[in-house]
Structure formats: C-alpha cells, structure tokens
PDB file of C-alpha atoms in Angstrom:
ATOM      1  CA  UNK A  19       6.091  10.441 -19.068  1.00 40.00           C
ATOM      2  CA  UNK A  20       1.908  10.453 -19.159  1.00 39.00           C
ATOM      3  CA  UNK A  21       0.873  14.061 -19.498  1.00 39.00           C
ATOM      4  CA  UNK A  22      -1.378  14.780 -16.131  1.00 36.00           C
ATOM      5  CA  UNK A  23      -4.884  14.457 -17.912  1.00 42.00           C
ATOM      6  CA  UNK A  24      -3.948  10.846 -19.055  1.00 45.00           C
ATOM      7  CA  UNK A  25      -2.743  10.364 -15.363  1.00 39.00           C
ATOM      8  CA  UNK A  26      -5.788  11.645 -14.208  1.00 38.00           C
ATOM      9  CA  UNK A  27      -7.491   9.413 -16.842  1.00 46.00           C
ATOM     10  CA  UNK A  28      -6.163   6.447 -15.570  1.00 45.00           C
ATOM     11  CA  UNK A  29      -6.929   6.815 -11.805  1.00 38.00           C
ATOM     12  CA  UNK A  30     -10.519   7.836 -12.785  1.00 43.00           C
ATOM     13  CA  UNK A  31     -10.480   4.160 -14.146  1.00 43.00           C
ATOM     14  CA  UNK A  32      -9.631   2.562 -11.104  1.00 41.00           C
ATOM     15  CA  UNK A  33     -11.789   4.551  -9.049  1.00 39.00           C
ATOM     16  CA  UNK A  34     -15.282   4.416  -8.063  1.00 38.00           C
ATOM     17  CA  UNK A  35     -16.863   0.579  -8.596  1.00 36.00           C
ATOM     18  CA  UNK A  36     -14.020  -1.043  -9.365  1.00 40.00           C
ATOM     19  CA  UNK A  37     -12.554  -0.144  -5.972  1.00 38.00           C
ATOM     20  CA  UNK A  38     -15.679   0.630  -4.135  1.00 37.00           C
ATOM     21  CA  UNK A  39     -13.268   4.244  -2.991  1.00 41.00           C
ATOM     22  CA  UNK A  40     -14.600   7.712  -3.262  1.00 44.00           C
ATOM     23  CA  UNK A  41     -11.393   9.061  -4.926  1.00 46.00           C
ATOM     24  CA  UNK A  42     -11.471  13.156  -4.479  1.00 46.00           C
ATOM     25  CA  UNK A  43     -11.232  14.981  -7.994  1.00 40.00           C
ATOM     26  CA  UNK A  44      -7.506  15.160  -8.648  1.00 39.00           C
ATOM     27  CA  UNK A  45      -6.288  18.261 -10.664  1.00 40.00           C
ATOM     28  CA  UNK A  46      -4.813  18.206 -13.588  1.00 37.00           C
ATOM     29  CA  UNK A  47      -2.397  21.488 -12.449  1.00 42.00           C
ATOM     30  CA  UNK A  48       0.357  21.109 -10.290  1.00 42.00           C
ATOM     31  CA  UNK A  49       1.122  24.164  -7.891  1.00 43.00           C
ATOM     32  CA  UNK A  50       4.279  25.138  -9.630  1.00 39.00           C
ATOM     33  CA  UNK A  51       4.840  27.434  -6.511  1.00 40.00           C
ATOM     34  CA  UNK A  52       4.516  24.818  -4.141  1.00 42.00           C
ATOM     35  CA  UNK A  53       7.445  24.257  -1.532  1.00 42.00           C
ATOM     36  CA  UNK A  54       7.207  20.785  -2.817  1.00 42.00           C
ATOM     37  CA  UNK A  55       8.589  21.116  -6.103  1.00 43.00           C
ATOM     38  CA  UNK A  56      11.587  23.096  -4.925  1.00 45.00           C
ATOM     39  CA  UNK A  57      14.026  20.543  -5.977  1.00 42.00           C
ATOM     40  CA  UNK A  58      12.365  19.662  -8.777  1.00 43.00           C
ATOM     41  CA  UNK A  59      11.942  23.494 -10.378  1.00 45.00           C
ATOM     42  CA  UNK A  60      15.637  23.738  -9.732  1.00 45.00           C
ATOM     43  CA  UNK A  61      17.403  23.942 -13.268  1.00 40.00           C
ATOM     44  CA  UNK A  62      20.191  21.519 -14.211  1.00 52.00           C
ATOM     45  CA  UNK A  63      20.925  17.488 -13.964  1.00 76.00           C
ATOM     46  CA  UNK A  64      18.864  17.674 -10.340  1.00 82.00           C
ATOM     47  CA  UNK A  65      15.753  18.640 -12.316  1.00 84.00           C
ATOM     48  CA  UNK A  66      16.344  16.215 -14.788  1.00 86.00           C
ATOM     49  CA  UNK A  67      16.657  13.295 -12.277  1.00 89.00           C
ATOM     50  CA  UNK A  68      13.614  14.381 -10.679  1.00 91.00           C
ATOM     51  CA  UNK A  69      11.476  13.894 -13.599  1.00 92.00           C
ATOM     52  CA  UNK A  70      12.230  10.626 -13.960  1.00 93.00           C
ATOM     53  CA  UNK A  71      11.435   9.506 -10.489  1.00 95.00           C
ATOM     54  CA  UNK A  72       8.470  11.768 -10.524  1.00 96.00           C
ATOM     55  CA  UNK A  73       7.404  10.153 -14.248  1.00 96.00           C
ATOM     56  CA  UNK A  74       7.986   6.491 -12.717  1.00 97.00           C
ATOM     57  CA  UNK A  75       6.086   7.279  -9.724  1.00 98.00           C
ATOM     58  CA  UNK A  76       3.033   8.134 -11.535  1.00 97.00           C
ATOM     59  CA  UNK A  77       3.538   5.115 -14.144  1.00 97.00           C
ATOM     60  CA  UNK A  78       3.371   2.451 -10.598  1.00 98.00           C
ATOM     61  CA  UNK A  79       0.650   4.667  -9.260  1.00 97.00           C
ATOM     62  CA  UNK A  80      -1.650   4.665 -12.734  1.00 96.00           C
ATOM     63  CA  UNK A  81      -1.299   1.086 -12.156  1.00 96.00           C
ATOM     64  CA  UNK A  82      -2.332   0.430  -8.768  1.00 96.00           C
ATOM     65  CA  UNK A  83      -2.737   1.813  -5.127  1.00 97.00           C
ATOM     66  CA  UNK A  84       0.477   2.016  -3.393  1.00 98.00           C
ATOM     67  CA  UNK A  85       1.867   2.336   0.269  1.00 98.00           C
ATOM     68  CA  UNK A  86       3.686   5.351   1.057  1.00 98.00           C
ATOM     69  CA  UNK A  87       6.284   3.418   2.112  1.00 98.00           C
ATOM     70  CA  UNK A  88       6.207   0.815  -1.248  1.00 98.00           C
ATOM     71  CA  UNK A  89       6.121   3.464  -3.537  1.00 98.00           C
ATOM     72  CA  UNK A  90       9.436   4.969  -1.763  1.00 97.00           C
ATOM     73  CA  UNK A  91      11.261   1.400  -1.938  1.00 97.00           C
ATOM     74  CA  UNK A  92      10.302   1.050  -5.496  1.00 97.00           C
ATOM     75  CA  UNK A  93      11.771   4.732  -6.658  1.00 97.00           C
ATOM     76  CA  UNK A  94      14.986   3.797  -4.209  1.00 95.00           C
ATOM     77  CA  UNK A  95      15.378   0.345  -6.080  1.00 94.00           C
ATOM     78  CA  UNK A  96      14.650   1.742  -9.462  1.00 94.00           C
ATOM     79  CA  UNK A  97      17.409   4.627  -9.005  1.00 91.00           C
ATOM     80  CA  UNK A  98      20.240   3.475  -6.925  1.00 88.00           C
ATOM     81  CA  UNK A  99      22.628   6.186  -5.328  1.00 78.00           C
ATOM     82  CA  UNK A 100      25.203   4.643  -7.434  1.00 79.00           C
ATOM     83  CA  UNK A 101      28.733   5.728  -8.406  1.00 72.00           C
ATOM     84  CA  UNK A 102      27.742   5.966 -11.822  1.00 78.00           C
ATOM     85  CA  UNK A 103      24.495   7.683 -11.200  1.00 75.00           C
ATOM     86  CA  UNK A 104      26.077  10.754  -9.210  1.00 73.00           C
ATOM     87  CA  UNK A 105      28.683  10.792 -11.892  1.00 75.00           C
ATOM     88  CA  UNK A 106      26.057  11.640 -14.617  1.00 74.00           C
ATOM     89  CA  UNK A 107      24.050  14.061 -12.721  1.00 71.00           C
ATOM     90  CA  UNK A 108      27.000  15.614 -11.240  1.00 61.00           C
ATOM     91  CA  UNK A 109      25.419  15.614  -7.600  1.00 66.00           C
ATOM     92  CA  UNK A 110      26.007  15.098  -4.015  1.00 73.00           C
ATOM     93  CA  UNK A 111      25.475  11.965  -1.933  1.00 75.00           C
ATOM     94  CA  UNK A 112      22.185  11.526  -0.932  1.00 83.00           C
ATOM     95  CA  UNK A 113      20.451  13.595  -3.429  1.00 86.00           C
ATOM     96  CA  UNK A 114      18.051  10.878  -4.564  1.00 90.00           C
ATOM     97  CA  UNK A 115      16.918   9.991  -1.145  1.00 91.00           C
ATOM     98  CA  UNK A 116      16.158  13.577  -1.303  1.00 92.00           C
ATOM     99  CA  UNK A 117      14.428  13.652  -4.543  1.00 93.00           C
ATOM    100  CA  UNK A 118      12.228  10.753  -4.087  1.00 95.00           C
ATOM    101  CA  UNK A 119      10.564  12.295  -0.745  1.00 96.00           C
ATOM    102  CA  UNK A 120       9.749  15.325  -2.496  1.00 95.00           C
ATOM    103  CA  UNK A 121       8.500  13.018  -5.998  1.00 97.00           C
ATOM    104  CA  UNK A 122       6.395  11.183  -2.357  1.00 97.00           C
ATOM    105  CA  UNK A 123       5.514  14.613  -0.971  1.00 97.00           C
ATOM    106  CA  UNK A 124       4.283  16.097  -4.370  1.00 96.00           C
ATOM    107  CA  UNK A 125       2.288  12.915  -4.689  1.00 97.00           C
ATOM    108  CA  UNK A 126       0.766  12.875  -1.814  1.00 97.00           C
ATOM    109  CA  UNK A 127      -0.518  16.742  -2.164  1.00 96.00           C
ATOM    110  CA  UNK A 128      -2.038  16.443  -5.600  1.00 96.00           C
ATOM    111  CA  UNK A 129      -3.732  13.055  -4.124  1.00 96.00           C
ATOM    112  CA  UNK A 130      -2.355  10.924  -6.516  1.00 96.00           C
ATOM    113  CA  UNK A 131      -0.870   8.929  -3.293  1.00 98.00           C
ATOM    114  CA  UNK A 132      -2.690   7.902  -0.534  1.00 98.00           C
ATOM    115  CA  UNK A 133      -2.103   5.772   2.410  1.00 98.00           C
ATOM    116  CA  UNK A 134      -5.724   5.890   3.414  1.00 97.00           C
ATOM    117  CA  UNK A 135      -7.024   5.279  -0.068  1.00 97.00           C
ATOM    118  CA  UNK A 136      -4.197   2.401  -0.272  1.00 98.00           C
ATOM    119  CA  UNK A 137      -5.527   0.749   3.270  1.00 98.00           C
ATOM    120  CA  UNK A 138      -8.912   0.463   2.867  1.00 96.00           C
ATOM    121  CA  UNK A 139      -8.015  -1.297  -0.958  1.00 96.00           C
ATOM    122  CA  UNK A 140      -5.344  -3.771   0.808  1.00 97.00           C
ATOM    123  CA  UNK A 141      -7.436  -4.926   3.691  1.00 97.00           C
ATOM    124  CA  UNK A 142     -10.468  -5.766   1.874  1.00 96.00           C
ATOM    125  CA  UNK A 143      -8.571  -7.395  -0.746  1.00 96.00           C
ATOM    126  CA  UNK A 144      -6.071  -9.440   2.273  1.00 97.00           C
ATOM    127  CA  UNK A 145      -9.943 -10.161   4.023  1.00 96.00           C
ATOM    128  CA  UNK A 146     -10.678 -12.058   0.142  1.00 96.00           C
ATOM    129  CA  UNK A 147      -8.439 -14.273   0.310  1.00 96.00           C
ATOM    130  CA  UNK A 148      -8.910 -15.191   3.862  1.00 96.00           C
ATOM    131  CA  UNK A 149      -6.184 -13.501   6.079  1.00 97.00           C
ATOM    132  CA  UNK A 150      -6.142 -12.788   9.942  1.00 97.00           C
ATOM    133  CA  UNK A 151      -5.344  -9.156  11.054  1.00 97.00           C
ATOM    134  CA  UNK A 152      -1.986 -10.752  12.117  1.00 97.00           C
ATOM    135  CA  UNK A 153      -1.236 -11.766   9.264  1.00 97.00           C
ATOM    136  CA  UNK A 154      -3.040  -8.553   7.105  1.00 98.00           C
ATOM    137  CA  UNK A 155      -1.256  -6.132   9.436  1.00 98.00           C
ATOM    138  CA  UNK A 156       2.534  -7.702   8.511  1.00 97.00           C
ATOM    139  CA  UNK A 157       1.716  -6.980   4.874  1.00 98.00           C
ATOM    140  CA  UNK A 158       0.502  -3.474   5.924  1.00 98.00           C
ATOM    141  CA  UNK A 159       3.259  -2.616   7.447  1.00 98.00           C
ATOM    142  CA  UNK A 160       5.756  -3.266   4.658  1.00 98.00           C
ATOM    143  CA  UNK A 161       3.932  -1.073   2.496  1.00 98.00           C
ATOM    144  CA  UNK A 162       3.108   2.147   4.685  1.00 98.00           C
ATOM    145  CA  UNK A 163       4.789   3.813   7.938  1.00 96.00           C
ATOM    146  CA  UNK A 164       2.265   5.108   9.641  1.00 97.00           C
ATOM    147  CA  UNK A 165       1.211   2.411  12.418  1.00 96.00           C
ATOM    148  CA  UNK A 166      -1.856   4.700  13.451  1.00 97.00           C
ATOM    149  CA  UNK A 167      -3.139   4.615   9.754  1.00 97.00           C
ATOM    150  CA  UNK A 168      -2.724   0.640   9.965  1.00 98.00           C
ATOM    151  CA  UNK A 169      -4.811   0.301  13.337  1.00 96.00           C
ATOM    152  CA  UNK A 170      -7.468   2.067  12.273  1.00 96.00           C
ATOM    153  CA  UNK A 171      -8.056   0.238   8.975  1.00 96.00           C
ATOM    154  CA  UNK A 172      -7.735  -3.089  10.600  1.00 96.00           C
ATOM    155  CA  UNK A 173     -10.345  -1.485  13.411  1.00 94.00           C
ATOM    156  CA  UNK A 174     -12.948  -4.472  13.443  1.00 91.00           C
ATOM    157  CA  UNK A 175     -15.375  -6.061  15.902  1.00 90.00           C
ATOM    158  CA  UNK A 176     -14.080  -8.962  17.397  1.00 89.00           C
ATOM    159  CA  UNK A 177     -17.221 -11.086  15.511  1.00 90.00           C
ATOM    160  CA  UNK A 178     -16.294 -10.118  12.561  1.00 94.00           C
ATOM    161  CA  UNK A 179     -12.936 -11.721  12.590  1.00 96.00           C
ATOM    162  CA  UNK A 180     -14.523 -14.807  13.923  1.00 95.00           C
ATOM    163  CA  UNK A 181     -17.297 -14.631  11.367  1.00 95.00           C
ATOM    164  CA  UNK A 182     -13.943 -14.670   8.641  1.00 96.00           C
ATOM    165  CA  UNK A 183     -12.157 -17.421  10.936  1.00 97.00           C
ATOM    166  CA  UNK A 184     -15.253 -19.438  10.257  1.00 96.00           C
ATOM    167  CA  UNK A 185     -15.317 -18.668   6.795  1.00 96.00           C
ATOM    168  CA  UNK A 186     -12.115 -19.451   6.058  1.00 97.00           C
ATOM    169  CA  UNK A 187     -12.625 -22.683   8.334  1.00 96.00           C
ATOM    170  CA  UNK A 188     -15.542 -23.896   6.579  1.00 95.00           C
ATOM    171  CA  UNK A 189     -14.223 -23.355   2.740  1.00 95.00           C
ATOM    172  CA  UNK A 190     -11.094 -25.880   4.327  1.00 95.00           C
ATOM    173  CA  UNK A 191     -12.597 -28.601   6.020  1.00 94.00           C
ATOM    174  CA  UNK A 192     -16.277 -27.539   5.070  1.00 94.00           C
ATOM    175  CA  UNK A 193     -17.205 -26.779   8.687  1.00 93.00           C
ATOM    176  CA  UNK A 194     -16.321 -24.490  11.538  1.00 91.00           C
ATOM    177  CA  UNK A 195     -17.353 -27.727  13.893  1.00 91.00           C
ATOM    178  CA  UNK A 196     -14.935 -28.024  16.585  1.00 91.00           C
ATOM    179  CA  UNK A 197     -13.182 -31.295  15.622  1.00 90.00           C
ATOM    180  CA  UNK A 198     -13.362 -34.418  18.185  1.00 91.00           C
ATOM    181  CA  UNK A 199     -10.346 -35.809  17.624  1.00 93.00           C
ATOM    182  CA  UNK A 200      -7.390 -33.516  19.509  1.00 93.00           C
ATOM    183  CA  UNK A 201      -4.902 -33.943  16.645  1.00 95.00           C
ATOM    184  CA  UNK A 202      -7.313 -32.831  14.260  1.00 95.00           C
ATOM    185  CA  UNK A 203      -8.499 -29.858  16.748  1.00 94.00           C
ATOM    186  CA  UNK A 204      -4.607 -28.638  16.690  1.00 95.00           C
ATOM    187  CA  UNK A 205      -4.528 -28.988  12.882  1.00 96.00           C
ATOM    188  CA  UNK A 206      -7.113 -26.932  12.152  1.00 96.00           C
ATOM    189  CA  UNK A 207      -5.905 -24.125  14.575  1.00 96.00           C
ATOM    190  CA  UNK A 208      -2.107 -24.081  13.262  1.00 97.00           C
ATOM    191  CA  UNK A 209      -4.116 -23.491   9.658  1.00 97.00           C
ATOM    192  CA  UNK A 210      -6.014 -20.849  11.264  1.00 97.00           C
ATOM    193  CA  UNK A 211      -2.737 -19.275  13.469  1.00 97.00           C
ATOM    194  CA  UNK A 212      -0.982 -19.642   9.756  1.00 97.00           C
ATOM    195  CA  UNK A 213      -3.469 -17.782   8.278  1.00 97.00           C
ATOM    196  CA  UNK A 214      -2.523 -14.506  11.023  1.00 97.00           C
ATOM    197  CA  UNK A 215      -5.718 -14.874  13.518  1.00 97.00           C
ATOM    198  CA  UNK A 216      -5.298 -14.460  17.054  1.00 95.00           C
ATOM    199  CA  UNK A 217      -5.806 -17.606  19.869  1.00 94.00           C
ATOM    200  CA  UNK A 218      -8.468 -15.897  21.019  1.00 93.00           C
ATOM    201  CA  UNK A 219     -10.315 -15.536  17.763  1.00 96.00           C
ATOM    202  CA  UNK A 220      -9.932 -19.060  17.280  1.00 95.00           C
ATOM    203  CA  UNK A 221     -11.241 -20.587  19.622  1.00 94.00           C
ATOM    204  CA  UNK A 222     -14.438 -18.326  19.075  1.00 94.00           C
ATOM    205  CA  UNK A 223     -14.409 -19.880  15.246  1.00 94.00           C
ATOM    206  CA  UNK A 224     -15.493 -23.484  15.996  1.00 91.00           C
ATOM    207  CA  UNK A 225     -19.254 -23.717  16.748  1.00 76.00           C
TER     208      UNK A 225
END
C-alpha cells in the first residue's frame, strides 16, 4: 500500500493545471479517532480486510478522479462476498459491503474522494469530445448517486449547449447550415439526438 505522503504526492500531480481543479491541501494524518475508522481500528481478520480495500481504493484514486458510486462498484467487484472470502476472514455476511462504505466514508473525509471534484473533471472532459447533457448526464449517473450533485454540474445556459450542438455539427458535416434536403435534415439530427442533445437544442443548432 502507498504510504499517505506518496498518496498525497500523487494527487498533488493531478491537481492544479492539469485538471484546471483547486484541490484543498489533503493531510497526510488520518484521524485515528475518527468514527470512520471504527471498523477498520478493530483488531483481527476485519482489520486486515479493510486495509486492503482501503490500500486499493487509494491505488484507483492516485490514478484518477472517481465517482462515489464507481469507486464503490470497483472495491465490490475487486472483493466479492464470496464463500471463500468469509471463510478466510472468518466473518459475517455482509461485512464487506460494510467495509467498503467506511474505506468510501474515510475517503471522502480526508478529501481524497470527491464527487464534486469528480463532476466538474467528467463534464468538461464528456463536453471534449462532443456529448449532449443527455447523453453526459447517463455517464454521470453511473458513476455518482447524488442526482442534485449531477444537476448542478450539468447547470448550463441553454446557448451554450447550442453553441456545442453547433460545434459538434460543424466538425461533422463542416457546417451548422440547416440542410435543404429533408432526409439529410433528419440525418443530421439523429447524429445530434445520438450524441445526448435535447429536440429543442437542436433545432436551435442549425443557423
């Protein structure tokens, strides 16, 4: 497992410029007296468990932003509440549903985790490559629970998503002109309904 100041190393890296995110300083002490870490102080095979979802946790989040709800899936599909598993730790069902919200929880109060600081990475990087809010807001959704949290970051004038429709129009067909031909008009707006804007935006895009 990284010791914290090469965690902390590693975020500092993908802070700042290369995200364009004001990431707040992130201490290299964990509250060892924190409610959080209950399960995780405890002594025995449940403390030993923990580590290891805890030390995966922060390998996936030295790598990249993650989703609240991403990061749980990951820890869930990386240690499965098998037969075997319970067997070697000697535990009850459901303890590493357990564990893995309080590896979330303790993530989430040192700010190593953040679904804000995740958002505002995934929408401008969905907005790069062209995608509606429809669309942007499907991916969001499978990465984080909180539907308030997902609003907000997709909170954008109306002209800016047709400013983006265009865009993505004109690096297609090399215009946003609205297209004589009918076939060709309902072409170009299946692309655009494919690519998760709204009717309404649509029709806005061609000049």
């Amino acid at each position: 497992m990284k010791s914290a100041e090469e965690f902390l190393a590693e975020l500092e890296m993908k802070s700042g410029a290369d995200l364009g995110l004001d990431r707040e300083p992130i201490s290299a002490e964990v509250n060892t007296d924190s409610d959080v870490l209950g399960v995780i102080k405890n002594s025995g095979s449940s403390a030993e468990l923990a580590k290891k979802i805890e030390a995966k946790a922060v390998a996936l989040l030295a790598m990249r932003e993650h989703g609240s709800k991403e990061l749980q899936q990951k820890l869930l599909k990386k240690f499965p509440e098998t037969t075997e598993l319970l067997a070697e730790y000697s535990e009850q069902p459901g303890l590493v549903k357990q564990l893995v919200d309080d590896v979330l929880a303790l993530c989430k109060q040192n700010n190593w985790q953040s679904d804000e600081r995740y958002l505002e990475q995934a929408v401008r990087n969905y907005v790069a490559k062209g995608h509606g809010p429809q669309k942007i807001r499907q991916k969001l959704q499978q990465a984080c629970y909180d539907s308030d949290l997902i609003s907000a970051a997709l909170d954008w004038d109306e002209s800016d998503w047709t400013e983006l429709a265009q865009t993505v129009l004109e690096k297609k067909y090399g215009d946003s002109q609205k297209p004589a031909e009918q076939k060709e008009q309902a072409r170009r707006m299946r692309f655009l309904q494919s690519r998760g804007f709204s009717q309404s935006t649509i029709w806005k895009a061609f000049r």
